[in-house]
Amino acid sequence: MDFKKTIRDIPDFPKKGILFKDITTLLKDKKALKASVDVLARQFGKKGIKYVVGIESRGFIFGTALAYKLGVGFIPVRKKGKLPSKVRSVTYALEYGTDTLEIHEDALKKGDKILIIDDLLATGGTVGAVAKLVRASGAKIVGVGFIIELAFLNGREKLKGLPVYSVIQY
Ligand code: AMP
């Protein structure tokens, strides 16, 4: 499957200088949607995963589909203030300023094997922060999966020691 054909480049979105990888065109394509989730399921299917942890918001789309396919539960990591019960938070640096992500404090237990899913790995800041959140609960990260990896940004450097897999690389 040539996934790259189904991904659209949008120059200067959300701001000047960013070449945005638009996955709405992949999602719309029934073969590409199914195949992309199937590739992730093949990669991570035999790791004894208990939960998929998906990152708001495009990580929810692929993460939930993958959890369904693997027959496991799904746990959302959301932006600050969105989760209704008690949360654990992590604040991390962006190009300008900071951002905060949250997970329910009781979502994970010590030793739970989890897989983190997001749509795209750029600098690795987002997933690095989520890995901290997950580790604080004592859960074990057995994989980190993406649809797209912008390899030239070296995001993997921030995820050293974690099994990282991406379906497509640029
Ligand atoms: P980073 O923390 O730098 O790895 O950025 C990852 C997050 O930002 C992911 O949730 C992506 O959805 C989003 N992102 C970063 N760069 C791009 C891009 N060029 N195209 C689409 N999404 C991006």
JSON list of C-alpha atoms and ligand atoms in Angstrom, two decimals:
[
{"chain": "A", "resi": 1, "resn": "MET", "atom": "CA", "xyz": [0.00, 0.00, 0.00]},
{"chain": "A", "resi": 2, "resn": "ASP", "atom": "CA", "xyz": [1.44, 3.39, -0.98]},
{"chain": "A", "resi": 3, "resn": "PHE", "atom": "CA", "xyz": [0.29, 5.42, 2.02]},
{"chain": "A", "resi": 4, "resn": "LYS", "atom": "CA", "xyz": [2.19, 8.52, 0.91]},
{"chain": "A", "resi": 5, "resn": "LYS", "atom": "CA", "xyz": [-0.22, 8.98, -1.98]},
{"chain": "A", "resi": 6, "resn": "THR", "atom": "CA", "xyz": [-3.07, 9.33, 0.53]},
{"chain": "A", "resi": 7, "resn": "ILE", "atom": "CA", "xyz": [-1.40, 12.03, 2.64]},
{"chain": "A", "resi": 8, "resn": "ARG", "atom": "CA", "xyz": [-1.77, 15.65, 1.64]},
{"chain": "A", "resi": 9, "resn": "ASP", "atom": "CA", "xyz": [0.88, 18.34, 2.24]},
{"chain": "A", "resi": 10, "resn": "ILE", "atom": "CA", "xyz": [-0.46, 21.72, 3.34]},
{"chain": "A", "resi": 11, "resn": "PRO", "atom": "CA", "xyz": [2.21, 24.44, 3.26]},
{"chain": "A", "resi": 12, "resn": "ASP", "atom": "CA", "xyz": [2.26, 27.12, 5.97]},
{"chain": "A", "resi": 13, "resn": "PHE", "atom": "CA", "xyz": [-0.33, 25.49, 8.26]},
{"chain": "A", "resi": 14, "resn": "PRO", "atom": "CA", "xyz": [-0.96, 26.21, 11.12]},
{"chain": "A", "resi": 15, "resn": "LYS", "atom": "CA", "xyz": [1.75, 28.84, 10.69]},
{"chain": "A", "resi": 16, "resn": "LYS", "atom": "CA", "xyz": [4.30, 29.99, 8.14]},
{"chain": "A", "resi": 17, "resn": "GLY", "atom": "CA", "xyz": [7.17, 27.57, 7.53]},
{"chain": "A", "resi": 18, "resn": "ILE", "atom": "CA", "xyz": [5.33, 24.39, 8.65]},
{"chain": "A", "resi": 19, "resn": "LEU", "atom": "CA", "xyz": [4.56, 21.77, 6.01]},
{"chain": "A", "resi": 20, "resn": "PHE", "atom": "CA", "xyz": [1.51, 20.15, 7.58]},
{"chain": "A", "resi": 21, "resn": "LYS", "atom": "CA", "xyz": [0.90, 16.46, 6.89]},
{"chain": "A", "resi": 22, "resn": "ASP", "atom": "CA", "xyz": [-2.87, 16.21, 6.43]},
{"chain": "A", "resi": 23, "resn": "ILE", "atom": "CA", "xyz": [-4.11, 12.71, 7.30]},
{"chain": "A", "resi": 24, "resn": "THR", "atom": "CA", "xyz": [-7.82, 13.49, 6.71]},
{"chain": "A", "resi": 25, "resn": "THR", "atom": "CA", "xyz": [-7.28, 12.27, 3.13]},
{"chain": "A", "resi": 26, "resn": "LEU", "atom": "CA", "xyz": [-5.86, 8.96, 4.43]},
{"chain": "A", "resi": 27, "resn": "LEU", "atom": "CA", "xyz": [-8.82, 8.58, 6.82]},
{"chain": "A", "resi": 28, "resn": "LYS", "atom": "CA", "xyz": [-11.27, 9.16, 3.97]},
{"chain": "A", "resi": 29, "resn": "ASP", "atom": "CA", "xyz": [-9.72, 6.33, 1.91]},
{"chain": "A", "resi": 30, "resn": "LYS", "atom": "CA", "xyz": [-11.26, 3.09, 3.22]},
{"chain": "A", "resi": 31, "resn": "LYS", "atom": "CA", "xyz": [-8.35, 0.90, 2.06]},
{"chain": "A", "resi": 32, "resn": "ALA", "atom": "CA", "xyz": [-5.67, 3.20, 3.51]},
{"chain": "A", "resi": 33, "resn": "LEU", "atom": "CA", "xyz": [-7.52, 3.59, 6.82]},
{"chain": "A", "resi": 34, "resn": "LYS", "atom": "CA", "xyz": [-7.85, -0.16, 7.28]},
{"chain": "A", "resi": 35, "resn": "ALA", "atom": "CA", "xyz": [-4.33, -0.94, 6.06]},
{"chain": "A", "resi": 36, "resn": "SER", "atom": "CA", "xyz": [-2.67, 1.67, 8.29]},
{"chain": "A", "resi": 37, "resn": "VAL", "atom": "CA", "xyz": [-4.36, 0.30, 11.42]},
{"chain": "A", "resi": 38, "resn": "ASP", "atom": "CA", "xyz": [-3.60, -3.27, 10.32]},
{"chain": "A", "resi": 39, "resn": "VAL", "atom": "CA", "xyz": [0.11, -2.47, 9.92]},
{"chain": "A", "resi": 40, "resn": "LEU", "atom": "CA", "xyz": [0.24, -1.11, 13.48]},
{"chain": "A", "resi": 41, "resn": "ALA", "atom": "CA", "xyz": [-1.68, -4.15, 14.76]},
{"chain": "A", "resi": 42, "resn": "ARG", "atom": "CA", "xyz": [0.80, -6.52, 13.10]},
{"chain": "A", "resi": 43, "resn": "GLN", "atom": "CA", "xyz": [3.71, -4.61, 14.60]},
{"chain": "A", "resi": 44, "resn": "PHE", "atom": "CA", "xyz": [2.41, -4.51, 18.16]},
{"chain": "A", "resi": 45, "resn": "GLY", "atom": "CA", "xyz": [-0.10, -7.38, 18.29]},
{"chain": "A", "resi": 46, "resn": "LYS", "atom": "CA", "xyz": [2.07, -9.88, 20.14]},
{"chain": "A", "resi": 47, "resn": "LYS", "atom": "CA", "xyz": [3.38, -7.69, 22.94]},
{"chain": "A", "resi": 48, "resn": "GLY", "atom": "CA", "xyz": [0.77, -8.48, 25.58]},
{"chain": "A", "resi": 49, "resn": "ILE", "atom": "CA", "xyz": [-0.59, -4.94, 25.50]},
{"chain": "A", "resi": 50, "resn": "LYS", "atom": "CA", "xyz": [-3.30, -4.14, 28.04]},
{"chain": "A", "resi": 51, "resn": "TYR", "atom": "CA", "xyz": [-4.18, -0.61, 26.89]},
{"chain": "A", "resi": 52, "resn": "VAL", "atom": "CA", "xyz": [-3.58, 1.71, 23.99]},
{"chain": "A", "resi": 53, "resn": "VAL", "atom": "CA", "xyz": [-2.85, 5.25, 25.22]},
{"chain": "A", "resi": 54, "resn": "GLY", "atom": "CA", "xyz": [-3.86, 7.77, 22.52]},
{"chain": "A", "resi": 55, "resn": "ILE", "atom": "CA", "xyz": [-2.83, 11.43, 22.38]},
{"chain": "A", "resi": 56, "resn": "GLU", "atom": "CA", "xyz": [-5.43, 14.15, 21.65]},
{"chain": "A", "resi": 57, "resn": "SER", "atom": "CA", "xyz": [-6.65, 14.51, 19.07]},
{"chain": "A", "resi": 58, "resn": "ARG", "atom": "CA", "xyz": [-5.47, 12.59, 16.01]},
{"chain": "A", "resi": 59, "resn": "GLY", "atom": "CA", "xyz": [-3.97, 9.92, 18.25]},
{"chain": "A", "resi": 60, "resn": "PHE", "atom": "CA", "xyz": [-7.56, 9.19, 19.33]},
{"chain": "A", "resi": 61, "resn": "ILE", "atom": "CA", "xyz": [-8.57, 8.25, 15.80]},
{"chain": "A", "resi": 62, "resn": "PHE", "atom": "CA", "xyz": [-5.81, 5.70, 15.17]},
{"chain": "A", "resi": 63, "resn": "GLY", "atom": "CA", "xyz": [-5.45, 4.67, 18.81]},
{"chain": "A", "resi": 64, "resn": "THR", "atom": "CA", "xyz": [-9.10, 3.70, 19.27]},
{"chain": "A", "resi": 65, "resn": "ALA", "atom": "CA", "xyz": [-9.24, 1.82, 15.98]},
{"chain": "A", "resi": 66, "resn": "LEU", "atom": "CA", "xyz": [-6.08, -0.07, 16.97]},
{"chain": "A", "resi": 67, "resn": "ALA", "atom": "CA", "xyz": [-7.38, -0.86, 20.48]},
{"chain": "A", "resi": 68, "resn": "TYR", "atom": "CA", "xyz": [-10.55, -2.27, 18.89]},
{"chain": "A", "resi": 69, "resn": "LYS", "atom": "CA", "xyz": [-8.48, -4.35, 16.48]},
{"chain": "A", "resi": 70, "resn": "LEU", "atom": "CA", "xyz": [-6.21, -5.66, 19.28]},
{"chain": "A", "resi": 71, "resn": "GLY", "atom": "CA", "xyz": [-9.18, -6.29, 21.57]},
{"chain": "A", "resi": 72, "resn": "VAL", "atom": "CA", "xyz": [-7.80, -4.09, 24.37]},
{"chain": "A", "resi": 73, "resn": "GLY", "atom": "CA", "xyz": [-8.93, -0.92, 26.17]},
{"chain": "A", "resi": 74, "resn": "PHE", "atom": "CA", "xyz": [-8.21, 2.68, 25.18]},
{"chain": "A", "resi": 75, "resn": "ILE", "atom": "CA", "xyz": [-6.98, 5.48, 27.48]},
{"chain": "A", "resi": 76, "resn": "PRO", "atom": "CA", "xyz": [-7.02, 9.12, 26.34]},
{"chain": "A", "resi": 77, "resn": "VAL", "atom": "CA", "xyz": [-4.29, 11.68, 27.09]},
{"chain": "A", "resi": 78, "resn": "ARG", "atom": "CA", "xyz": [-5.96, 15.06, 26.79]},
{"chain": "A", "resi": 79, "resn": "LYS", "atom": "CA", "xyz": [-5.11, 18.73, 26.77]},
{"chain": "A", "resi": 80, "resn": "LYS", "atom": "CA", "xyz": [-5.34, 20.57, 30.09]},
{"chain": "A", "resi": 81, "resn": "GLY", "atom": "CA", "xyz": [-8.78, 20.85, 31.69]},
{"chain": "A", "resi": 82, "resn": "LYS", "atom": "CA", "xyz": [-10.68, 18.33, 29.53]},
{"chain": "A", "resi": 83, "resn": "LEU", "atom": "CA", "xyz": [-10.66, 15.19, 31.67]},
{"chain": "A", "resi": 84, "resn": "PRO", "atom": "CA", "xyz": [-13.41, 15.11, 34.30]},
{"chain": "A", "resi": 85, "resn": "SER", "atom": "CA", "xyz": [-11.82, 13.13, 37.16]},
{"chain": "A", "resi": 86, "resn": "LYS", "atom": "CA", "xyz": [-8.55, 13.56, 39.08]},
{"chain": "A", "resi": 87, "resn": "VAL", "atom": "CA", "xyz": [-5.55, 13.90, 36.74]},
{"chain": "A", "resi": 88, "resn": "ARG", "atom": "CA", "xyz": [-1.79, 13.57, 36.55]},
{"chain": "A", "resi": 89, "resn": "SER", "atom": "CA", "xyz": [-0.26, 16.41, 34.43]},
{"chain": "A", "resi": 90, "resn": "VAL", "atom": "CA", "xyz": [2.91, 17.04, 32.49]},
{"chain": "A", "resi": 91, "resn": "THR", "atom": "CA", "xyz": [4.04, 20.40, 31.08]},
{"chain": "A", "resi": 92, "resn": "TYR", "atom": "CA", "xyz": [6.52, 20.42, 28.22]},
{"chain": "A", "resi": 93, "resn": "ALA", "atom": "CA", "xyz": [8.26, 22.98, 26.03]},
{"chain": "A", "resi": 94, "resn": "LEU", "atom": "CA", "xyz": [6.97, 23.90, 22.58]},
{"chain": "A", "resi": 95, "resn": "GLU", "atom": "CA", "xyz": [8.76, 26.03, 20.00]},
{"chain": "A", "resi": 96, "resn": "TYR", "atom": "CA", "xyz": [7.08, 29.02, 21.65]},
{"chain": "A", "resi": 97, "resn": "GLY", "atom": "CA", "xyz": [5.88, 28.57, 25.21]},
{"chain": "A", "resi": 98, "resn": "THR", "atom": "CA", "xyz": [4.61, 25.38, 26.88]},
{"chain": "A", "resi": 99, "resn": "ASP", "atom": "CA", "xyz": [1.74, 22.93, 26.72]},
{"chain": "A", "resi": 100, "resn": "THR", "atom": "CA", "xyz": [0.16, 20.66, 29.32]},
{"chain": "A", "resi": 101, "resn": "LEU", "atom": "CA", "xyz": [-1.20, 17.14, 28.83]},
{"chain": "A", "resi": 102, "resn": "GLU", "atom": "CA", "xyz": [-3.21, 15.12, 31.33]},
{"chain": "A", "resi": 103, "resn": "ILE", "atom": "CA", "xyz": [-4.22, 11.53, 32.06]},
{"chain": "A", "resi": 104, "resn": "HIS", "atom": "CA", "xyz": [-6.68, 10.28, 34.66]},
{"chain": "A", "resi": 105, "resn": "GLU", "atom": "CA", "xyz": [-4.75, 9.45, 37.82]},
{"chain": "A", "resi": 106, "resn": "ASP", "atom": "CA", "xyz": [-6.47, 6.07, 38.18]},
{"chain": "A", "resi": 107, "resn": "ALA", "atom": "CA", "xyz": [-6.28, 5.10, 34.48]},
{"chain": "A", "resi": 108, "resn": "LEU", "atom": "CA", "xyz": [-3.11, 3.01, 34.79]},
{"chain": "A", "resi": 109, "resn": "LYS", "atom": "CA", "xyz": [-1.76, 0.65, 37.42]},
{"chain": "A", "resi": 110, "resn": "LYS", "atom": "CA", "xyz": [1.82, -0.38, 38.15]},
{"chain": "A", "resi": 111, "resn": "GLY", "atom": "CA", "xyz": [3.01, -2.97, 35.63]},
{"chain": "A", "resi": 112, "resn": "ASP", "atom": "CA", "xyz": [0.24, -2.40, 33.04]},
{"chain": "A", "resi": 113, "resn": "LYS", "atom": "CA", "xyz": [1.72, -2.92, 29.57]},
{"chain": "A", "resi": 114, "resn": "ILE", "atom": "CA", "xyz": [0.75, -0.05, 27.33]},
{"chain": "A", "resi": 115, "resn": "LEU", "atom": "CA", "xyz": [1.24, 1.16, 23.77]},
{"chain": "A", "resi": 116, "resn": "ILE", "atom": "CA", "xyz": [1.35, 4.92, 23.03]},
{"chain": "A", "resi": 117, "resn": "ILE", "atom": "CA", "xyz": [-0.17, 6.03, 19.72]},
{"chain": "A", "resi": 118, "resn": "ASP", "atom": "CA", "xyz": [-0.10, 9.39, 17.93]},
{"chain": "A", "resi": 119, "resn": "ASP", "atom": "CA", "xyz": [-0.53, 10.30, 14.29]},
{"chain": "A", "resi": 120, "resn": "LEU", "atom": "CA", "xyz": [2.87, 11.90, 13.75]},
{"chain": "A", "resi": 121, "resn": "LEU", "atom": "CA", "xyz": [6.34, 12.03, 15.32]},
{"chain": "A", "resi": 122, "resn": "ALA", "atom": "CA", "xyz": [8.03, 15.38, 14.76]},
{"chain": "A", "resi": 123, "resn": "THR", "atom": "CA", "xyz": [10.50, 16.57, 17.44]},
{"chain": "A", "resi": 124, "resn": "GLY", "atom": "CA", "xyz": [9.31, 13.94, 19.93]},
{"chain": "A", "resi": 125, "resn": "GLY", "atom": "CA", "xyz": [8.42, 16.53, 22.60]},
{"chain": "A", "resi": 126, "resn": "THR", "atom": "CA", "xyz": [4.77, 15.46, 22.82]},
{"chain": "A", "resi": 127, "resn": "VAL", "atom": "CA", "xyz": [5.36, 11.73, 23.08]},
{"chain": "A", "resi": 128, "resn": "GLY", "atom": "CA", "xyz": [8.34, 12.24, 25.39]},
{"chain": "A", "resi": 129, "resn": "ALA", "atom": "CA", "xyz": [6.01, 14.10, 27.77]},
{"chain": "A", "resi": 130, "resn": "VAL", "atom": "CA", "xyz": [3.35, 11.38, 27.52]},
{"chain": "A", "resi": 131, "resn": "ALA", "atom": "CA", "xyz": [6.00, 8.74, 28.29]},
{"chain": "A", "resi": 132, "resn": "LYS", "atom": "CA", "xyz": [6.76, 10.65, 31.52]},
{"chain": "A", "resi": 133, "resn": "LEU", "atom": "CA", "xyz": [3.05, 10.68, 32.44]},
{"chain": "A", "resi": 134, "resn": "VAL", "atom": "CA", "xyz": [2.74, 6.95, 31.85]},
{"chain": "A", "resi": 135, "resn": "ARG", "atom": "CA", "xyz": [5.93, 6.08, 33.73]},
{"chain": "A", "resi": 136, "resn": "ALA", "atom": "CA", "xyz": [4.78, 8.13, 36.74]},
{"chain": "A", "resi": 137, "resn": "SER", "atom": "CA", "xyz": [1.97, 5.58, 37.18]},
{"chain": "A", "resi": 138, "resn": "GLY", "atom": "CA", "xyz": [4.42, 2.66, 37.10]},
{"chain": "A", "resi": 139, "resn": "ALA", "atom": "CA", "xyz": [2.98, 1.31, 33.83]},
{"chain": "A", "resi": 140, "resn": "LYS", "atom": "CA", "xyz": [5.37, -0.22, 31.29]},
{"chain": "A", "resi": 141, "resn": "ILE", "atom": "CA", "xyz": [5.63, 1.23, 27.77]},
{"chain": "A", "resi": 142, "resn": "VAL", "atom": "CA", "xyz": [6.04, -1.70, 25.39]},
{"chain": "A", "resi": 143, "resn": "GLY", "atom": "CA", "xyz": [5.74, 0.34, 22.20]},
{"chain": "A", "resi": 144, "resn": "VAL", "atom": "CA", "xyz": [5.25, 3.76, 20.66]},
{"chain": "A", "resi": 145, "resn": "GLY", "atom": "CA", "xyz": [3.52, 3.86, 17.28]},
{"chain": "A", "resi": 146, "resn": "PHE", "atom": "CA", "xyz": [2.90, 6.54, 14.68]},
{"chain": "A", "resi": 147, "resn": "ILE", "atom": "CA", "xyz": [1.44, 6.71, 11.22]},
{"chain": "A", "resi": 148, "resn": "ILE", "atom": "CA", "xyz": [4.02, 9.31, 10.12]},
{"chain": "A", "resi": 149, "resn": "GLU", "atom": "CA", "xyz": [7.58, 10.03, 11.24]},
{"chain": "A", "resi": 150, "resn": "LEU", "atom": "CA", "xyz": [9.40, 13.19, 10.17]},
{"chain": "A", "resi": 151, "resn": "ALA", "atom": "CA", "xyz": [12.76, 11.43, 10.49]},
{"chain": "A", "resi": 152, "resn": "PHE", "atom": "CA", "xyz": [14.80, 14.56, 9.67]},
{"chain": "A", "resi": 153, "resn": "LEU", "atom": "CA", "xyz": [13.65, 16.09, 13.01]},
{"chain": "A", "resi": 154, "resn": "ASN", "atom": "CA", "xyz": [15.26, 13.21, 15.00]},
{"chain": "A", "resi": 155, "resn": "GLY", "atom": "CA", "xyz": [12.28, 12.74, 17.33]},
{"chain": "A", "resi": 156, "resn": "ARG", "atom": "CA", "xyz": [13.54, 9.24, 18.16]},
{"chain": "A", "resi": 157, "resn": "GLU", "atom": "CA", "xyz": [16.42, 10.83, 20.07]},
{"chain": "A", "resi": 158, "resn": "LYS", "atom": "CA", "xyz": [13.93, 11.90, 22.75]},
{"chain": "A", "resi": 159, "resn": "LEU", "atom": "CA", "xyz": [12.45, 8.40, 22.93]},
{"chain": "A", "resi": 160, "resn": "LYS", "atom": "CA", "xyz": [15.65, 6.48, 23.55]},
{"chain": "A", "resi": 161, "resn": "GLY", "atom": "CA", "xyz": [15.12, 3.01, 24.98]},
{"chain": "A", "resi": 162, "resn": "LEU", "atom": "CA", "xyz": [11.52, 2.82, 23.71]},
{"chain": "A", "resi": 163, "resn": "PRO", "atom": "CA", "xyz": [10.47, 0.56, 20.81]},
{"chain": "A", "resi": 164, "resn": "VAL", "atom": "CA", "xyz": [9.38, 3.15, 18.23]},
{"chain": "A", "resi": 165, "resn": "TYR", "atom": "CA", "xyz": [7.62, 2.21, 15.00]},
{"chain": "A", "resi": 166, "resn": "SER", "atom": "CA", "xyz": [6.20, 4.40, 12.24]},
{"chain": "A", "resi": 167, "resn": "VAL", "atom": "CA", "xyz": [4.21, 3.31, 9.19]},
{"chain": "A", "resi": 168, "resn": "ILE", "atom": "CA", "xyz": [5.61, 6.04, 6.89]},
{"chain": "A", "resi": 169, "resn": "GLN", "atom": "CA", "xyz": [8.81, 8.07, 7.05]},
{"chain": "A", "resi": 170, "resn": "TYR", "atom": "CA", "xyz": [9.75, 11.38, 5.42]},
{"chain": "B", "resi": 1, "resn": "AMP", "atom": "P1", "xyz": [6.33, 16.81, 18.31]},
{"chain": "B", "resi": 1, "resn": "AMP", "atom": "O1", "xyz": [5.97, 17.00, 19.76]},
{"chain": "B", "resi": 1, "resn": "AMP", "atom": "O2", "xyz": [7.24, 17.87, 17.78]},
{"chain": "B", "resi": 1, "resn": "AMP", "atom": "O3", "xyz": [6.81, 15.42, 18.01]},
{"chain": "B", "resi": 1, "resn": "AMP", "atom": "O4", "xyz": [4.98, 17.05, 17.48]},
{"chain": "B", "resi": 1, "resn": "AMP", "atom": "C1", "xyz": [4.05, 16.06, 17.40]},
{"chain": "B", "resi": 1, "resn": "AMP", "atom": "C2", "xyz": [2.64, 16.58, 17.41]},
{"chain": "B", "resi": 1, "resn": "AMP", "atom": "O5", "xyz": [2.45, 17.75, 16.62]},
{"chain": "B", "resi": 1, "resn": "AMP", "atom": "C3", "xyz": [1.72, 15.51, 16.86]},
{"chain": "B", "resi": 1, "resn": "AMP", "atom": "O6", "xyz": [0.59, 15.41, 17.69]},
{"chain": "B", "resi": 1, "resn": "AMP", "atom": "C4", "xyz": [1.37, 15.99, 15.47]},
{"chain": "B", "resi": 1, "resn": "AMP", "atom": "O7", "xyz": [0.02, 15.78, 15.20]},
{"chain": "B", "resi": 1, "resn": "AMP", "atom": "C5", "xyz": [1.71, 17.47, 15.44]},
{"chain": "B", "resi": 1, "resn": "AMP", "atom": "N1", "xyz": [2.56, 17.85, 14.29]},
{"chain": "B", "resi": 1, "resn": "AMP", "atom": "C6", "xyz": [3.85, 18.30, 14.37]},
{"chain": "B", "resi": 1, "resn": "AMP", "atom": "N2", "xyz": [4.34, 18.58, 13.16]},
{"chain": "B", "resi": 1, "resn": "AMP", "atom": "C7", "xyz": [3.38, 18.28, 12.27]},
{"chain": "B", "resi": 1, "resn": "AMP", "atom": "C8", "xyz": [3.29, 18.34, 10.83]},
{"chain": "B", "resi": 1, "resn": "AMP", "atom": "N3", "xyz": [4.31, 18.74, 10.05]},
{"chain": "B", "resi": 1, "resn": "AMP", "atom": "N4", "xyz": [2.14, 17.90, 10.25]},
{"chain": "B", "resi": 1, "resn": "AMP", "atom": "C9", "xyz": [1.11, 17.48, 11.01]},
{"chain": "B", "resi": 1, "resn": "AMP", "atom": "N5", "xyz": [1.13, 17.42, 12.36]},
{"chain": "B", "resi": 1, "resn": "AMP", "atom": "C10", "xyz": [2.24, 17.82, 12.99]}
]
